Short mmCIF file of C-alpha atoms in Angstrom, two decimals:
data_model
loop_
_atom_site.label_atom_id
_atom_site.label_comp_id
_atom_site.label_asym_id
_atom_site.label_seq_id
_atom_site.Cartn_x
_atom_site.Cartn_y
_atom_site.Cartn_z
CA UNK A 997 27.00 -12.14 -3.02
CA UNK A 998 23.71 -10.45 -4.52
CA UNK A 999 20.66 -9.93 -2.71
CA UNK A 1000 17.58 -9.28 -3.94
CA UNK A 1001 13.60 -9.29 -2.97
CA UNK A 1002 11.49 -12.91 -3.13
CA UNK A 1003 11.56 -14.20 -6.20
CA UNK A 1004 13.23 -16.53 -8.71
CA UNK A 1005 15.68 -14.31 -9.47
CA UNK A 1006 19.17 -15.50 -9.60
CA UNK A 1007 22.48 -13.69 -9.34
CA UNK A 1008 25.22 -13.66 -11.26
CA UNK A 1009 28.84 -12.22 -11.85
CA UNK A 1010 30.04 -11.78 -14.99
CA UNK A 1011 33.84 -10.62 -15.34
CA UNK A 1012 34.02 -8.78 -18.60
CA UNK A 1013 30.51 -7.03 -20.08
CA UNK A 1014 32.06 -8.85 -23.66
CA UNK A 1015 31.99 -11.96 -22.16
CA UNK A 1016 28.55 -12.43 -21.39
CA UNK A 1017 28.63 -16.30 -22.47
CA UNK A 1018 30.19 -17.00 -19.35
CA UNK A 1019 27.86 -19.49 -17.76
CA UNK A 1020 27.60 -18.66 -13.36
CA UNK A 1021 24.81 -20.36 -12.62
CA UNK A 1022 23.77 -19.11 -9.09
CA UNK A 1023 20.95 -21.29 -6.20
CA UNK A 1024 18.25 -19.34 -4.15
CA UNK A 1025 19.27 -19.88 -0.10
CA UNK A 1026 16.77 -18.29 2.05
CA UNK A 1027 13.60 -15.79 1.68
CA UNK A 1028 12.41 -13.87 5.03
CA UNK A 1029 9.70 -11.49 5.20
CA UNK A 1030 10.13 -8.94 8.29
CA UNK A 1031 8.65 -5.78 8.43
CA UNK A 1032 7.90 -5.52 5.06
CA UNK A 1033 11.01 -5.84 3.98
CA UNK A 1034 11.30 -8.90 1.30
CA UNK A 1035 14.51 -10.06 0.44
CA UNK A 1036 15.65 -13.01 -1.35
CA UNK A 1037 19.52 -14.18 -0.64
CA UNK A 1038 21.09 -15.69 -3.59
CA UNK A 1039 24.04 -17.53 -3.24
CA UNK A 1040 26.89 -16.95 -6.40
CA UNK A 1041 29.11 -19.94 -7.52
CA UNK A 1042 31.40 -17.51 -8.85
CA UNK A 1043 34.53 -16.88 -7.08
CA UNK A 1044 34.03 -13.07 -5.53
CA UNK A 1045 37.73 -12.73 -3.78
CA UNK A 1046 38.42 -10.20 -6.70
CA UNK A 1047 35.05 -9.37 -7.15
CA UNK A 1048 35.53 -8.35 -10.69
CA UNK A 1049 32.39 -7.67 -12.56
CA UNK A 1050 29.23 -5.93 -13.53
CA UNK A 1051 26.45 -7.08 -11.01
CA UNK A 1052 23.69 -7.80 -13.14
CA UNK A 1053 19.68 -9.91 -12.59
CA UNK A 1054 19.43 -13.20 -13.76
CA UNK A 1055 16.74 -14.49 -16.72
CA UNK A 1056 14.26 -14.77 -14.23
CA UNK A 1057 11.60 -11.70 -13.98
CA UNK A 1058 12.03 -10.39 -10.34
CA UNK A 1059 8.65 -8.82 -8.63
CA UNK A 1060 8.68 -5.93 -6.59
CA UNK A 1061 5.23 -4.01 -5.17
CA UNK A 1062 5.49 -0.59 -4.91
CA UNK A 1063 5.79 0.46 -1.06
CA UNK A 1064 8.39 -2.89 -0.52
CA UNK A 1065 12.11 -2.89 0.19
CA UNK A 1066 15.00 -4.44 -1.69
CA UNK A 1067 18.49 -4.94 -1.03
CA UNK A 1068 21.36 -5.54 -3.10
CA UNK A 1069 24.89 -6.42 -1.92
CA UNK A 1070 27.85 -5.81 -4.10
CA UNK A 1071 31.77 -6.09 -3.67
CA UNK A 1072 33.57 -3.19 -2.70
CA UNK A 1073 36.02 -3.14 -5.49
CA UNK A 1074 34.18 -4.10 -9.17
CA UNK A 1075 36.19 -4.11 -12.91
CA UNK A 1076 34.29 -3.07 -15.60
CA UNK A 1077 35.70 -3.03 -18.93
CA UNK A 1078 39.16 -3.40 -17.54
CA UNK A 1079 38.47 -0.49 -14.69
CA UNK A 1080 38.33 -1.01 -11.09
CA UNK A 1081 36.36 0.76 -9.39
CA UNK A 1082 37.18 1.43 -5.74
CA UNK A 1083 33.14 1.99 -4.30
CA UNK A 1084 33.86 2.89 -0.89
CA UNK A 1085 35.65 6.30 -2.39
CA UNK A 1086 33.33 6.52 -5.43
CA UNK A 1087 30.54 9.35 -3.20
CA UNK A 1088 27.41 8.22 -2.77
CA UNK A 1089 25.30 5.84 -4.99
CA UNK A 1090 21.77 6.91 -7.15
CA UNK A 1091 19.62 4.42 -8.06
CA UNK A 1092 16.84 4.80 -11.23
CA UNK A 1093 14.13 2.78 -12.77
CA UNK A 1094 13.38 3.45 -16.38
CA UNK A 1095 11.13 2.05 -18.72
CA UNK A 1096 11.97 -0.44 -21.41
CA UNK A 1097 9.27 -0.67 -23.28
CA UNK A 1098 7.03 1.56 -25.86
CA UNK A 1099 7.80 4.96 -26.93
CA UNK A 1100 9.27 5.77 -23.76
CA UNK A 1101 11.94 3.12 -23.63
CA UNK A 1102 15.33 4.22 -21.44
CA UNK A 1103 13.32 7.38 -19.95
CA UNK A 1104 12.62 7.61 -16.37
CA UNK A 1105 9.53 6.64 -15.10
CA UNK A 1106 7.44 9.56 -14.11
CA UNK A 1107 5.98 9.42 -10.82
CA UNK A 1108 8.19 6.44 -8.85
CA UNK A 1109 10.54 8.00 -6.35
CA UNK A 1110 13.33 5.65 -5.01
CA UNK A 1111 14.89 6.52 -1.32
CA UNK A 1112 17.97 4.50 -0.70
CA UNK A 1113 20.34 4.14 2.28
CA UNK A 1114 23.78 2.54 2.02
CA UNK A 1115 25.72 0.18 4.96
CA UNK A 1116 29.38 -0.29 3.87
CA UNK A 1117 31.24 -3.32 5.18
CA UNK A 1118 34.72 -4.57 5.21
CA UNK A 1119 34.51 -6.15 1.49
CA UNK A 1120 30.65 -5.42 0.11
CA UNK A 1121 28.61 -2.53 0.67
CA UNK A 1122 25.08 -2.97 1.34
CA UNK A 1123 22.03 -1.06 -0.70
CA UNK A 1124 18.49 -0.64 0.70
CA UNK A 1125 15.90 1.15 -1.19
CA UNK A 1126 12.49 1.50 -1.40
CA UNK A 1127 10.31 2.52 -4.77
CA UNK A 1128 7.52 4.89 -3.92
CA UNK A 1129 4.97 6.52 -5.75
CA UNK A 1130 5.40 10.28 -6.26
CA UNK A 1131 2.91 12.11 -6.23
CA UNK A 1132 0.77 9.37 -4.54
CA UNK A 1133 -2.13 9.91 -6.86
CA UNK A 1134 0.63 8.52 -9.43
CA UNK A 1135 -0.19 4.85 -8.10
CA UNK A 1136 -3.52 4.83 -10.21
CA UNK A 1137 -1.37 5.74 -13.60
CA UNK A 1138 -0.99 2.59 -15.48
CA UNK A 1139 2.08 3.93 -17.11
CA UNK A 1140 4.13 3.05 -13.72
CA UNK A 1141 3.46 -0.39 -13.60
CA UNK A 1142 4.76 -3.35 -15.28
CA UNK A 1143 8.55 -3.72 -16.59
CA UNK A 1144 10.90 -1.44 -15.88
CA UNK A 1145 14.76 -1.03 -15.76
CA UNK A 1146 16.47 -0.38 -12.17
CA UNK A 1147 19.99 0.89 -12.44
CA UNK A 1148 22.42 1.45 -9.77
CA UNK A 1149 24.90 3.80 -10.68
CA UNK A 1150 28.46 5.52 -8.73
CA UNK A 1151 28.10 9.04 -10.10
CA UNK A 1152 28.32 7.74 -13.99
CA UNK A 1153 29.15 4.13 -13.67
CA UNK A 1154 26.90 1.40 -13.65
CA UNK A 1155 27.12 -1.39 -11.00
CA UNK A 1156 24.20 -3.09 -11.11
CA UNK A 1157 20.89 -3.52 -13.37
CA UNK A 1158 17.90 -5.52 -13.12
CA UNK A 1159 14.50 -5.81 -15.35
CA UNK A 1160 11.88 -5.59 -12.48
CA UNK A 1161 8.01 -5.90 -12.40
CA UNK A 1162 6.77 -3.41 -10.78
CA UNK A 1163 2.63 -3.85 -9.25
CA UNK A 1164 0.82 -1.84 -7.26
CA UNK A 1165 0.71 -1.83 -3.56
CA UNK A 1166 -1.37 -4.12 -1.49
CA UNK A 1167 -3.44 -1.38 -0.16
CA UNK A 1168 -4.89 -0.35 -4.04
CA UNK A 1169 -4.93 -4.20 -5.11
CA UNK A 1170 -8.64 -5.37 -6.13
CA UNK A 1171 -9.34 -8.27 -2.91
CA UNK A 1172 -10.38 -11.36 -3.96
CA UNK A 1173 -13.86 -10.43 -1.85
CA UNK A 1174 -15.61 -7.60 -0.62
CA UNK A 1175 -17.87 -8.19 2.35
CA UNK A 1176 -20.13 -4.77 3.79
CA UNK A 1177 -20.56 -4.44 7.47
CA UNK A 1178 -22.78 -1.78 9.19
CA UNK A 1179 -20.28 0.91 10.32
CA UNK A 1180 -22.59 1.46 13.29
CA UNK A 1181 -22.83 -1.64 14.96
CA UNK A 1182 -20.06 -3.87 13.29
CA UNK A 1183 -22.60 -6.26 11.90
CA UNK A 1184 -22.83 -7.78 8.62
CA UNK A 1185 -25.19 -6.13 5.83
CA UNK A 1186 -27.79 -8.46 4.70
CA UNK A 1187 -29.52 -6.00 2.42
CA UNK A 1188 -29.80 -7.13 -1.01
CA UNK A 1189 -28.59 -4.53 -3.65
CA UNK A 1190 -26.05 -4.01 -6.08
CA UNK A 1191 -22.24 -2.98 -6.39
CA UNK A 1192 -21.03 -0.70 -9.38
CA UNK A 1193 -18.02 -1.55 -10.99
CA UNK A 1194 -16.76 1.66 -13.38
CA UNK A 1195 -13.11 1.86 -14.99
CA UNK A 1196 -11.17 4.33 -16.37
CA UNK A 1197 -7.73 4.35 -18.29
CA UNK A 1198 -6.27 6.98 -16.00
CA UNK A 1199 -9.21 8.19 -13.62
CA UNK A 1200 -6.38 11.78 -12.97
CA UNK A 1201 -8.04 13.11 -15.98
CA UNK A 1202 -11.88 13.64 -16.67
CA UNK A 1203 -11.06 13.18 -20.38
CA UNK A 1204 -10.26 9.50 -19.40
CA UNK A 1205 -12.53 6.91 -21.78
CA UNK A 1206 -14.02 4.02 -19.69
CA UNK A 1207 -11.74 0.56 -20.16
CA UNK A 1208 -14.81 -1.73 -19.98
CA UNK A 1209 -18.68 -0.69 -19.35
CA UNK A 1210 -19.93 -0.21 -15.74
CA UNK A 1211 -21.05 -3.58 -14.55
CA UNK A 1212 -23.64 -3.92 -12.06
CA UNK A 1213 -22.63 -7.17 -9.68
CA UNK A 1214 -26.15 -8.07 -7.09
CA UNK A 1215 -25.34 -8.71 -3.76
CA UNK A 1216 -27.53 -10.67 -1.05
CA UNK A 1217 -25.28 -10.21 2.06
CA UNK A 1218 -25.37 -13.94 2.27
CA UNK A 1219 -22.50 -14.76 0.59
CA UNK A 1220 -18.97 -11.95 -0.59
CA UNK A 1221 -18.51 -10.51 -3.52
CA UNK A 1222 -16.36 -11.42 -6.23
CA UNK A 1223 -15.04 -8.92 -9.19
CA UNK A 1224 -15.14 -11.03 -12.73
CA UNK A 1225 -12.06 -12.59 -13.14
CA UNK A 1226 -11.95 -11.22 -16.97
CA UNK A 1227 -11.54 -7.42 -16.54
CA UNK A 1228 -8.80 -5.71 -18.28
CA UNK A 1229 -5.88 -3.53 -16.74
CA UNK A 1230 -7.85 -0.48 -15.50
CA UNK A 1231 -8.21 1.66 -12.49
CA UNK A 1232 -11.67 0.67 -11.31
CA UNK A 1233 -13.85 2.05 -8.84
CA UNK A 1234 -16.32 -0.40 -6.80
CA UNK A 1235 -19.48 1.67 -5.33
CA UNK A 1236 -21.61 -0.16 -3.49
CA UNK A 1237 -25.42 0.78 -3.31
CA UNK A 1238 -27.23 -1.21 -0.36
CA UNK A 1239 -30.97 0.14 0.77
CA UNK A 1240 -30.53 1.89 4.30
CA UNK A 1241 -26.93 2.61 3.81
CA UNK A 1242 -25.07 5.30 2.49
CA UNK A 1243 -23.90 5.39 -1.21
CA UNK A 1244 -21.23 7.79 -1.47
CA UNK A 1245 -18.14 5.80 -0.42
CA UNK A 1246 -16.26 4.20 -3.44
CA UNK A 1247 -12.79 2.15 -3.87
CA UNK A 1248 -10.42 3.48 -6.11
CA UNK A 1249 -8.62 0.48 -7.13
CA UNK A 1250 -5.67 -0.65 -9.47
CA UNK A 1251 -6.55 -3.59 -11.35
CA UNK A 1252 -3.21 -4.63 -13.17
CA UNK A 1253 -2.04 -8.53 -14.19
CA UNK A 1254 -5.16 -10.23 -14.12
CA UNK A 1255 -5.54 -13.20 -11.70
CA UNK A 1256 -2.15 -12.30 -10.28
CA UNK A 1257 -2.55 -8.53 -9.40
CA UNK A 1258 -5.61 -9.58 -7.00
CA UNK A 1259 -4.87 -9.24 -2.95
CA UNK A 1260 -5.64 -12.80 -1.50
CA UNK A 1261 -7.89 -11.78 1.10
CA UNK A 1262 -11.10 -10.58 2.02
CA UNK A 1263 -11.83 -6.69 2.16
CA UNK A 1264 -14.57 -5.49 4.49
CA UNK A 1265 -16.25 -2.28 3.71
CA UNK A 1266 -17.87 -0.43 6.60
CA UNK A 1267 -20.88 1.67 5.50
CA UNK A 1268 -22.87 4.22 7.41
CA UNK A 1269 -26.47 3.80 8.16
CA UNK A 1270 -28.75 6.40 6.51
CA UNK A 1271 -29.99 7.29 9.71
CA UNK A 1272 -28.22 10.59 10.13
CA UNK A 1273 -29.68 13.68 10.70
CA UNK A 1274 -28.84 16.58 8.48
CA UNK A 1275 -26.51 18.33 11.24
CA UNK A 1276 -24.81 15.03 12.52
CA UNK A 1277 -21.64 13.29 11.45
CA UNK A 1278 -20.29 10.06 11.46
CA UNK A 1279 -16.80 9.45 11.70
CA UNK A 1280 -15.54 5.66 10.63
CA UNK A 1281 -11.97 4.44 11.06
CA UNK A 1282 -11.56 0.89 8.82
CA UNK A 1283 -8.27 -1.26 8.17
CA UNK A 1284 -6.68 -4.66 7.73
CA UNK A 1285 -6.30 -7.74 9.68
CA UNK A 1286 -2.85 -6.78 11.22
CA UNK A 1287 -3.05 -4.63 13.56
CA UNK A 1288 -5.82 -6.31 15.75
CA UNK A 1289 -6.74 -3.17 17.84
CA UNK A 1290 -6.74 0.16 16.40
CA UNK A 1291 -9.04 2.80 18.60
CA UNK A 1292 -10.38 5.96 17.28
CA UNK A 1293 -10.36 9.43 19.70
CA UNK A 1294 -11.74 12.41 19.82
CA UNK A 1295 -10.62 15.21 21.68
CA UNK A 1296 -12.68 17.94 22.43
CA UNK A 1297 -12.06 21.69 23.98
CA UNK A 1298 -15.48 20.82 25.96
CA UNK A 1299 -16.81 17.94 28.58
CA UNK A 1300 -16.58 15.00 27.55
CA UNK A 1301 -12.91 16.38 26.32
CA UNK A 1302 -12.04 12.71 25.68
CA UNK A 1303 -14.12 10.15 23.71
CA UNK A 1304 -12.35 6.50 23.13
CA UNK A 1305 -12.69 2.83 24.15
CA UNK A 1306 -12.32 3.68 27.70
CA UNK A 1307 -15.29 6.72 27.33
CA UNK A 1308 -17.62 6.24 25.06
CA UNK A 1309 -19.75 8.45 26.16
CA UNK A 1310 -22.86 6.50 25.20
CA UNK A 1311 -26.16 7.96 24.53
CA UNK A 1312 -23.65 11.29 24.04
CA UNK A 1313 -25.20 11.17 20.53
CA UNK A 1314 -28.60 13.01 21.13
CA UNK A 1315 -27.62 14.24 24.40
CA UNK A 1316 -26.65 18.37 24.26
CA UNK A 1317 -25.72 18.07 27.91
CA UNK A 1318 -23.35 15.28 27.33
CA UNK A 1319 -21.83 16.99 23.89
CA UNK A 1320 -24.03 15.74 21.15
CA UNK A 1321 -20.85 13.15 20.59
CA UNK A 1322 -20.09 9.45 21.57
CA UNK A 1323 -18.30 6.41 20.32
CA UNK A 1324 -20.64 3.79 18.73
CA UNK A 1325 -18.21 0.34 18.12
CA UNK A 1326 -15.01 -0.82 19.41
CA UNK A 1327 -13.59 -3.19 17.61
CA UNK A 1328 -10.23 -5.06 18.82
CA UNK A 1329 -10.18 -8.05 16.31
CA UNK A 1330 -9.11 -6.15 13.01
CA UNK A 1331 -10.85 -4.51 10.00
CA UNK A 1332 -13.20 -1.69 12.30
CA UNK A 1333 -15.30 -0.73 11.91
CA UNK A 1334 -14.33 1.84 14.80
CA UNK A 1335 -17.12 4.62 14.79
CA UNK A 1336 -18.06 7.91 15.99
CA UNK A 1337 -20.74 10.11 15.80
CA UNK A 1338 -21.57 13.45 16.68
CA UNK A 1339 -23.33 17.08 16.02
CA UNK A 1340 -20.83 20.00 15.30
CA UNK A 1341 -21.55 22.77 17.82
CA UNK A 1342 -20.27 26.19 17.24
CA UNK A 1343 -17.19 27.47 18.48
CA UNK A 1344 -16.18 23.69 19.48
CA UNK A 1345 -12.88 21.91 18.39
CA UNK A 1346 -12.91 18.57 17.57
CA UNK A 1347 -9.80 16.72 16.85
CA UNK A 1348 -9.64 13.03 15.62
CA UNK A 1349 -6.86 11.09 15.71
CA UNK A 1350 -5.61 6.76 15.86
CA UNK A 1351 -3.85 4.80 18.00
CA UNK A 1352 -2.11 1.68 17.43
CA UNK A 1353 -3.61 -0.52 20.61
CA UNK A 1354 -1.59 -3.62 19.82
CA UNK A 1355 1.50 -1.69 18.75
CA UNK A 1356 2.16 -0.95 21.98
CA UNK A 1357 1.96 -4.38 23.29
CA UNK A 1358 4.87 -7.07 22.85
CA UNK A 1359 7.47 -7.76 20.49
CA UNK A 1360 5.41 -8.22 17.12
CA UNK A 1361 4.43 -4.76 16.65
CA UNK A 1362 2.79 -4.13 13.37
CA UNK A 1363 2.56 -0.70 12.23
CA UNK A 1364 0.27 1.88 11.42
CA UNK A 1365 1.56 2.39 8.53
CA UNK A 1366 1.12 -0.94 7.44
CA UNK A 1367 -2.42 -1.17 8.40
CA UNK A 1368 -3.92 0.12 5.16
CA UNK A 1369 -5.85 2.41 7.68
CA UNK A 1370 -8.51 5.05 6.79
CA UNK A 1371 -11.21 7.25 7.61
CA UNK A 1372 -14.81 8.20 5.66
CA UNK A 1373 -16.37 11.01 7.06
CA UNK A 1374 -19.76 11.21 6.64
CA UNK A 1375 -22.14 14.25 6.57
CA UNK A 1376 -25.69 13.63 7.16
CA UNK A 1377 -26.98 11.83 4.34
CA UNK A 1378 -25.35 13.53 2.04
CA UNK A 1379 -21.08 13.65 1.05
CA UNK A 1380 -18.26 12.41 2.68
CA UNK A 1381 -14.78 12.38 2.34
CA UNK A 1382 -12.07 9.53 2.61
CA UNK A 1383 -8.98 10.12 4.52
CA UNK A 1384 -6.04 7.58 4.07
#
């Protein structure tokens, strides 16, 4: 039995790698989706009680995001080319993903990482690994995505191949609509203004010539925002410029299969007001739908030492006797925006930090990890900086 993540993929057994005429025809059983692990089971017609065979994909392109898991179960004991192979005492398995295409064809791929762990049964052994990005600003190289080779190999021998397509994770996925909500107050921006859309090849070098020419999409905050559904493969970043807000938080996105590389759903984008003073800060936690309640804190070496849901601290803002800090929105439905602001004062520690609310309720615990979670720090009027 082969297992691999949801798709159309189907497995099959073949018992000599001369004989690859040999028709197994295989039928998809099951897909689950639990904690972002995808797997498909596929059920083999083949007879496996000598589980002779190279364990190889079917004709059927398998996709895998970056950031998912896959498993793939294979017999204990395999012949290839007339060997068995006994895997239990074979050491410990490697797994590889290589490109297949281009000048680079049977190479590694530079900058996926693959972690696997391995659960060994009474007659298959179980693998479960996980392709990662490595370094992480490697997820907005174009080279990493598309189709690609992955090989699992016992020390030299090869067990099991499959031509993957690889896209990039949710969380760097172009939505299918932006929407811009006051980071103060949680409200929706009606301001009329503009979005810039800029692309680059690969936006790691400066050198990088734009893929298309900066388009400039108006917005009237009564309806969301849609990307054109024509751009090319690029790494685009989306820059919204709304009167009374600030300008200098962008989304580095990786636009990569056209209609089919967009996420689904609606992305909100929670901008600070321009109404900061020169010395203040704003501090603005955003995320996804799941989970429903993150909450921001502060913790200070100074009254109020706490600031959260619980103490906001209101009016704390402007106040020097009550810390020049407070917490302006809670938000317990999803998305944030989940804000802070305050004035730094010398010789004071301040120490942000999230916690999963509805992670630590019930049984259906989502977590933070999977919240595509972040924070933009904002400084006065002027920079800020995106933490993720």
């Amino acid at each position: 039995m082969l297992t691999t993540s949801a798709s159309e993929v189907i497995a099959t057994v073949i018992p000599d790698t001369s004989a690859v005429n040999v028709n197994h025809t295989g039928t998809k059983d099951v897909v689950t989706n639990t904690n972002g692990e995808i797997t498909t089971t596929s059920k083999c017609m083949t007879n496996l009680q000598r589980a002779a065979g190279l364990l190889v994909g079917g004709t059927k392109l398998d996709v895998l995001c970056v950031g998912e898991m896959k498993k793939v179960v294979i017999p204990t004991i395999l012949e290839i080319n007339h060997v068995f192979y006994d895997l239990e005492n074979e050491g410990f398995p490697t797994v590889g993903v290589y490109d297949v295409d281009g000048p680079n064809a049977g190479n590694g791929v530079a900058g996926l990482a693959v972690s696997l762990s391995i659960d060994k049964g009474m007659h298959s052994i179980t693998l479960t690994f996980k392709v990662d990005v490595d370094p992480p600003e490697y997820q907005f190289n174009l080279s990493i995505y598309g189709k690609k080779k992955l090989v699992v190999k016992w020390r030299t021998t090869e067990v099991y191949s499959e031509i993957v397509l690889f896209k990039p994770a949710v969380a760097v996925r172009p939505p299918a609509s932006f929407v811009f909500h006051n980071a103060k107050n949680g409200t929706r921006i009606t301001a009329r203004g503009h979005v810039l859309v800029s692309s680059r090849a690969d936006p790691r070098s400066t050198q990088s010539s734009p893929v298309f020419p900066e388009v400039r999409l108006p917005y009237d905050g009564s309806t969301t925002l849609k990307l054109p559904s024509n751009l090319p493969d690029s790494v685009i970043t989306v820059t919204p410029e709304l009167p009374g807000f600030s300008n200098k938080v962008s989304d580095k996105l990786v636009l990569f299969g056209g209609a089919s590389g967009v996420d689904p759903a609606e992305r909100q984008v929670n901008l600070s007001p321009s109404d900061l003073l020169d010395t203040e800060w704003r501090v603005v936690l955003s995320w996804g739908e799941e989970p429903r309640d993150l909450d921001l804190y502060c913790k200070t070496n100074f009254k109020p030492e706490l600031v959260y849901y619980s103490a906001k601290n209101k009016g704390g803002s402007k106040n020097p006797e009550m810390g020049m800090i407070e917490l302006d929105k809670d938000i317990t439905t999803g998305k944030g925006p989940e804000t802070i602001t305050f004035t730094p004062m010398a010789d004071k520690k301040y120490r942000f930090y999230v916690h999963n609310f509805s992670g630590s309720r019930g049984s259906t615990r989502v977590p933070l990890s999977s919240s595509s979670a972040k924070i933009v720090v904002f400084k006065g009027d002027g920079d800020s900086r995106t933490y993720s």
